[in-house]
Every structure is written in C-alpha cells, then in structure tokens.
Short mmCIF file of C-alpha atoms in Angstrom, two decimals:
data_model
loop_
_atom_site.label_atom_id
_atom_site.label_comp_id
_atom_site.label_asym_id
_atom_site.label_seq_id
_atom_site.Cartn_x
_atom_site.Cartn_y
_atom_site.Cartn_z
CA MET A 287 99.28 -5.76 48.31
CA THR A 288 102.21 -6.39 50.45
CA ALA A 289 103.72 -8.21 53.23
CA ARG A 290 103.94 -7.08 56.66
CA ARG A 291 107.26 -5.48 57.78
CA ALA A 292 108.75 -4.21 61.03
CA PRO A 293 107.91 -0.77 62.19
CA GLU A 294 111.61 0.14 62.00
CA ALA A 295 111.90 -0.81 58.33
CA ARG A 296 108.89 1.26 57.22
CA ASP A 297 109.68 3.15 53.90
CA SER A 298 107.40 6.24 53.91
CA GLY A 299 107.64 6.55 50.07
CA LEU A 300 106.52 2.97 49.70
CA ASP A 301 103.63 3.47 51.93
CA LEU A 302 102.56 6.54 49.99
CA ILE A 303 102.85 4.61 46.79
CA LYS A 304 100.39 1.91 48.36
CA TRP A 305 97.92 4.61 49.52
CA MET A 306 97.70 6.17 46.04
CA ALA A 307 97.19 2.79 44.59
CA MET A 308 94.36 2.01 46.75
CA LEU A 309 92.87 5.71 46.23
CA THR A 310 93.02 5.46 42.55
CA MET A 311 91.62 1.92 42.43
CA LEU A 312 88.78 3.20 44.57
CA LEU A 313 88.09 6.02 42.30
CA ASP A 314 88.19 3.90 39.43
CA HIS A 315 85.63 1.57 40.87
CA LEU A 316 83.32 4.43 41.95
CA ARG A 317 82.20 4.48 38.14
CA TYR A 318 79.86 1.40 39.13
CA LEU A 319 77.98 4.22 41.19
CA TRP A 320 78.55 7.00 38.41
CA PRO A 321 78.81 5.35 35.03
CA ASP A 322 79.11 8.68 33.42
CA ALA A 323 82.04 9.84 35.16
CA ASP A 324 84.78 8.99 32.36
CA TRP A 325 87.59 10.82 34.16
CA LEU A 326 87.56 8.31 36.91
CA PHE A 327 88.69 5.57 34.49
CA VAL A 328 91.50 7.57 33.50
CA VAL A 329 92.64 8.14 37.08
CA GLY A 330 92.05 4.31 37.67
CA ARG A 331 94.77 3.41 35.13
CA ALA A 332 97.25 4.38 37.71
CA ALA A 333 96.22 1.84 40.33
CA PHE A 334 97.58 -1.27 38.75
CA PRO A 335 101.20 0.04 38.14
CA LEU A 336 101.29 1.42 41.51
CA PHE A 337 100.42 -2.10 42.97
CA CYS A 338 103.06 -3.66 40.75
CA LEU A 339 105.49 -1.20 42.01
CA GLY A 340 104.61 -1.96 45.63
CA ILE A 341 105.33 -5.81 45.02
CA ALA A 342 108.48 -4.94 43.02
CA ALA A 343 109.68 -2.67 46.07
CA ASN A 344 108.98 -5.15 48.71
CA VAL A 345 110.84 -8.01 46.96
CA ALA A 346 113.79 -5.76 46.17
CA ARG A 347 114.17 -5.33 49.98
CA THR A 348 114.84 -8.93 50.67
CA ARG A 349 118.03 -10.80 50.45
CA PRO A 350 118.60 -12.68 47.20
CA GLY A 351 119.06 -16.38 47.35
CA ASP A 352 116.47 -16.74 50.04
CA LEU A 353 113.44 -17.57 48.32
CA PHE A 354 111.55 -19.77 50.58
CA ASN A 355 111.85 -17.78 53.85
CA ASP A 356 108.96 -17.45 56.39
CA GLY A 357 108.13 -13.81 55.30
CA ASN A 358 107.97 -14.78 51.49
CA LEU A 359 105.83 -17.92 52.45
CA ARG A 360 103.41 -15.64 54.47
CA TYR A 361 103.36 -13.12 51.65
CA LEU A 362 102.57 -15.99 49.30
CA GLY A 363 99.63 -17.29 51.51
CA TRP A 364 97.98 -13.82 51.92
CA MET A 365 98.29 -13.38 47.90
CA MET A 366 96.84 -16.76 47.43
CA ALA A 367 94.10 -16.43 49.82
CA PHE A 368 92.68 -12.99 48.67
CA SER A 369 93.12 -14.06 45.11
CA VAL A 370 90.26 -16.66 46.05
CA LEU A 371 88.28 -14.53 48.43
CA SER A 372 88.31 -11.42 46.06
CA GLU A 373 86.39 -13.28 43.30
CA LEU A 374 83.02 -13.41 44.81
CA PRO A 375 82.67 -9.69 45.49
CA TYR A 376 84.24 -9.01 41.94
CA ARG A 377 81.94 -11.19 40.47
CA LEU A 378 78.79 -9.91 41.99
CA LEU A 379 80.15 -6.38 41.20
CA SER A 380 80.97 -7.40 37.42
CA PRO A 381 79.02 -10.44 36.51
CA LEU A 382 79.62 -9.80 32.73
CA SER A 383 83.44 -9.59 33.04
CA ASP A 384 85.48 -12.29 31.27
CA ASN A 385 88.44 -11.60 33.48
CA LEU A 386 89.28 -12.95 37.07
CA ASN A 387 89.93 -10.31 39.74
CA VAL A 388 93.01 -8.40 39.78
CA MET A 389 94.82 -10.36 42.51
CA PRO A 390 95.63 -13.47 40.35
CA THR A 391 97.79 -11.05 38.01
CA LEU A 392 99.30 -9.49 41.07
CA LEU A 393 100.24 -13.04 42.40
CA LEU A 394 101.64 -14.54 39.19
CA GLY A 395 103.63 -10.92 39.10
CA LEU A 396 104.94 -11.58 42.54
CA LEU A 397 106.23 -14.87 41.34
CA GLY A 398 107.92 -13.36 38.35
CA ALA A 399 109.49 -10.85 40.45
CA TRP A 400 110.95 -13.42 42.74
CA ALA A 401 112.24 -15.60 39.85
CA VAL A 402 114.16 -12.43 38.60
CA HIS A 403 115.13 -11.12 41.97
CA HIS A 404 116.77 -14.59 43.43
CA ARG A 405 118.27 -16.18 40.18
CA ASP A 406 118.86 -19.74 41.41
CA ARG A 407 117.51 -23.03 40.62
CA ALA A 408 114.28 -22.81 42.61
CA SER A 409 114.04 -19.37 40.83
CA LEU A 410 114.26 -20.81 37.38
CA LEU A 411 111.73 -23.54 38.20
CA LEU A 412 109.35 -20.84 39.73
CA ALA A 413 109.69 -18.75 36.42
CA MET A 414 108.91 -21.87 34.35
CA VAL A 415 105.82 -22.42 36.47
CA THR A 416 104.75 -19.04 36.23
CA LEU A 417 105.11 -18.89 32.41
CA LEU A 418 103.03 -21.90 32.15
CA ILE A 419 100.11 -20.65 34.57
CA THR A 420 100.15 -17.43 32.55
CA LEU A 421 99.96 -18.86 29.25
CA VAL A 422 97.00 -21.04 30.37
CA LEU A 423 95.18 -18.07 32.11
CA HIS A 424 96.12 -15.34 29.65
CA SER A 425 92.63 -14.73 28.38
CA ARG A 426 91.35 -14.88 31.91
CA LEU A 427 93.89 -12.37 33.67
CA MET A 428 93.06 -8.98 34.07
CA TYR A 429 95.97 -7.01 32.17
CA GLY A 430 97.09 -10.31 30.49
CA ALA A 431 100.40 -11.63 30.45
CA VAL A 432 102.03 -8.22 30.05
CA GLY A 433 100.63 -7.32 33.43
CA VAL A 434 102.18 -10.41 34.97
CA VAL A 435 105.58 -9.15 33.58
CA LEU A 436 105.13 -5.40 34.94
CA PRO A 437 106.23 -6.07 38.64
CA ALA A 438 109.45 -7.73 37.45
CA ALA A 439 110.30 -4.91 35.03
CA LEU A 440 109.69 -2.56 37.87
CA LEU A 441 112.06 -4.53 40.10
CA VAL A 442 114.70 -4.27 37.39
CA ALA A 443 114.25 -0.73 36.97
CA ILE A 444 114.35 0.37 40.80
CA ASP A 445 118.05 0.35 41.19
CA ARG A 446 118.93 1.27 37.53
CA ALA A 447 119.43 4.44 35.36
CA CYS A 448 116.51 6.33 34.53
CA ARG A 449 116.48 4.92 31.02
CA TRP A 450 115.30 1.55 32.37
CA TRP A 451 112.34 3.17 33.65
CA LEU A 452 111.06 3.45 30.30
CA LEU A 453 110.57 -0.52 30.25
CA PRO A 454 108.00 -0.77 32.95
CA ALA A 455 106.38 2.46 31.68
CA THR A 456 105.81 0.97 28.17
CA LEU A 457 104.60 -2.27 29.50
CA ALA A 458 101.98 -0.54 31.47
CA VAL A 459 100.71 1.25 28.30
CA LEU A 460 100.47 -2.39 26.71
CA ALA A 461 98.78 -3.83 29.65
CA ASN A 462 96.16 -1.31 29.13
CA SER A 463 95.93 -1.41 25.46
CA GLY A 464 94.41 -4.93 25.65
CA ASN A 465 91.23 -3.38 26.95
CA ARG A 466 88.32 -4.22 24.47
CA TRP A 467 86.67 -0.79 25.01
CA LEU A 468 89.97 0.99 24.18
CA LEU A 469 90.46 -1.00 21.04
CA ASP A 470 86.97 -0.20 19.99
CA SER A 471 87.23 3.33 20.89
CA GLY A 472 90.32 4.07 18.53
CA LEU A 473 92.68 7.05 19.37
CA THR A 474 90.67 9.79 21.06
CA LEU A 475 91.54 12.45 23.81
CA GLU A 476 90.37 10.00 26.43
CA THR A 477 92.25 7.05 25.22
CA LEU A 478 95.38 9.25 24.90
CA ALA A 479 94.78 10.68 28.41
CA ILE A 480 94.59 6.95 29.64
CA PHE A 481 97.84 5.90 27.89
CA ILE A 482 99.57 8.85 29.37
CA THR A 483 98.55 8.11 32.81
CA ALA A 484 99.53 4.48 32.21
CA PHE A 485 103.08 5.50 30.95
CA ALA A 486 103.59 8.24 33.60
CA THR A 487 102.53 6.16 36.65
CA PRO A 488 105.73 3.86 36.83
CA LEU A 489 108.10 6.73 36.02
CA GLY A 490 106.41 8.82 38.95
CA GLY A 491 106.46 5.99 41.31
CA LEU A 492 109.98 4.99 40.70
CA TRP A 493 111.02 8.74 41.19
CA LEU A 494 108.94 8.69 44.48
CA LEU A 495 110.85 5.65 45.94
CA ARG A 496 114.23 7.39 45.45
CA GLN A 497 112.81 10.35 47.69
CA ARG A 498 113.52 10.99 51.35
CA ILE A 499 109.98 11.64 52.53
CA ARG A 500 110.20 12.77 56.27
CA LEU A 501 106.38 12.68 56.67
CA HIS A 502 104.75 10.19 58.58
CA ILE A 503 102.59 8.14 56.60
CA TRP A 504 100.00 5.73 58.18
CA PRO A 505 101.56 2.09 57.32
CA VAL A 506 99.77 -0.16 54.89
CA ARG A 507 100.14 -3.33 56.73
CA ARG A 508 98.03 -6.79 56.33
CA TRP A 509 94.73 -4.89 56.60
CA GLY A 510 95.74 -3.56 53.10
CA TYR A 511 94.79 -7.23 51.74
CA PHE A 512 91.13 -6.79 52.84
CA PHE A 513 90.84 -3.37 51.18
CA TYR A 514 90.29 -4.90 47.76
CA PRO A 515 87.40 -7.15 48.45
CA ALA A 516 85.76 -4.87 51.20
CA HIS A 517 85.69 -1.92 48.97
CA LEU A 518 83.98 -4.11 46.08
CA ALA A 519 81.47 -5.42 48.42
CA LEU A 520 80.72 -2.20 49.92
CA ILE A 521 80.12 -0.46 46.36
CA GLN A 522 77.88 -3.42 45.43
CA VAL A 523 75.84 -3.06 48.55
CA ILE A 524 75.45 0.83 47.73
CA ARG A 525 74.44 0.02 44.40
CA MET A 526 71.76 -2.25 45.42
CA VAL A 527 70.53 0.12 47.88
CA LEU A 528 70.32 2.99 45.45
#
C-alpha cells in the first residue's frame, strides 16, 4: 500500500514488488474457499514482507527532514482510512480472529520507518508515539510488534551491504513465528517451508529493488488501497454463494 507518485518517477522493480505482494496475499486468502490447500498458506507468507518492503522503498525515496509534507500527509490519510475501512470485510471473513486486519500493522510500520528515515525531533516524538501504540495494541496487531518494526528494518537494509539484509529476513521469520497454529504444529516440513519463505522474501525483494527492470509494469497507484478490502469482501460473497 503506497502513495501515488508522478509517472516519471515510476520504479518498475517497486511496482513488480507491489504486484507480487497483492498476488501472494490473494493466494493466501483463497484458503477461505479451499481450506485443504495448505500450500497457499506457505505462499502467503511472502505477502506481508513484500508490503513492508513497498512501504520502506517509498519512504527511502523521500527527502530526509521533510516529514510533514503534503505527500506524506496524503499517504498517512490513505493508510488510516483503509485501516478502518478494511476491518469490516476482514471481520466478516474471519469472525473468530483475535487480530485486527493487517492495515494497522502496516500503518504503524510506516510511522516507524518515517522516524528512522527523518531522524529529527518530530521523528523522535513520532517514534515514541508509535512505540506506545504498538505496546498497547501488540496482542491485537497482525504480526505483532515485530511486524511493526519490519518496514524500518527493510529501510535500513535498502542502501546498505547485503549482510544488513539478514536483519529484516530474521524479523520476517519472527513475525510469522507468533502464529498460534505454527506454535502448536511444531517443526514440520510445512512449518519449515513457511519459515524459509518468510526468510527468503526480504532477501529476494531487496535484490529485486537493485535490478534495472526494463519491462513496463502496470503501475500500482491509489487503486491498490482498495484491493485489500475489496478482495476480502469478494471472497466472502463467493463463500456465501458456494
């Protein structure tokens, strides 16, 4: 989920990452229609790190020290709006879930990434507020506090040596390790595949950002915000019909 940019500033690698994030998320949520397709859950573990990487890459492209510019305020407004709008379709699809939808985690992750990127007094205050909200909502946040930190870790890794990539890769595994089903399952081939997917996704995404992709990738603009609640609602409708 990202803010709109001018056409001349498009990054094909970043747009490809956004498409991969949406596709893997969609495949993951198709389990609501085919519960026995366990492999979809494995593929779906790539979605959250890819969305976090999209956030980190967009933050990295902004000028440090200019936190409250119009673009950032619009970005924040869209994220806040869809954190609220996505809760109803998510709740209808997962009425027994103890978590909020994933958007609040991504929203707090954006605030954390801004704090790391800008490094001024306003950012310090933002980091404290983000930390406080994260601690209060930790048990309700999808992927928990570790998930909130992941965009900032990816931001740190984007322009650094490859050894720094291990930080977000490890955090992606830890974010998934809090899943109750995984904890109850123990170490199996399936859980091993899940952790490998979570670990490999930030590494592959960071590598992809450094490549010069000459193919034209259809840009993911503001309509991308609607994809999350819309596809949840559509899956719920299909499930009711079936």
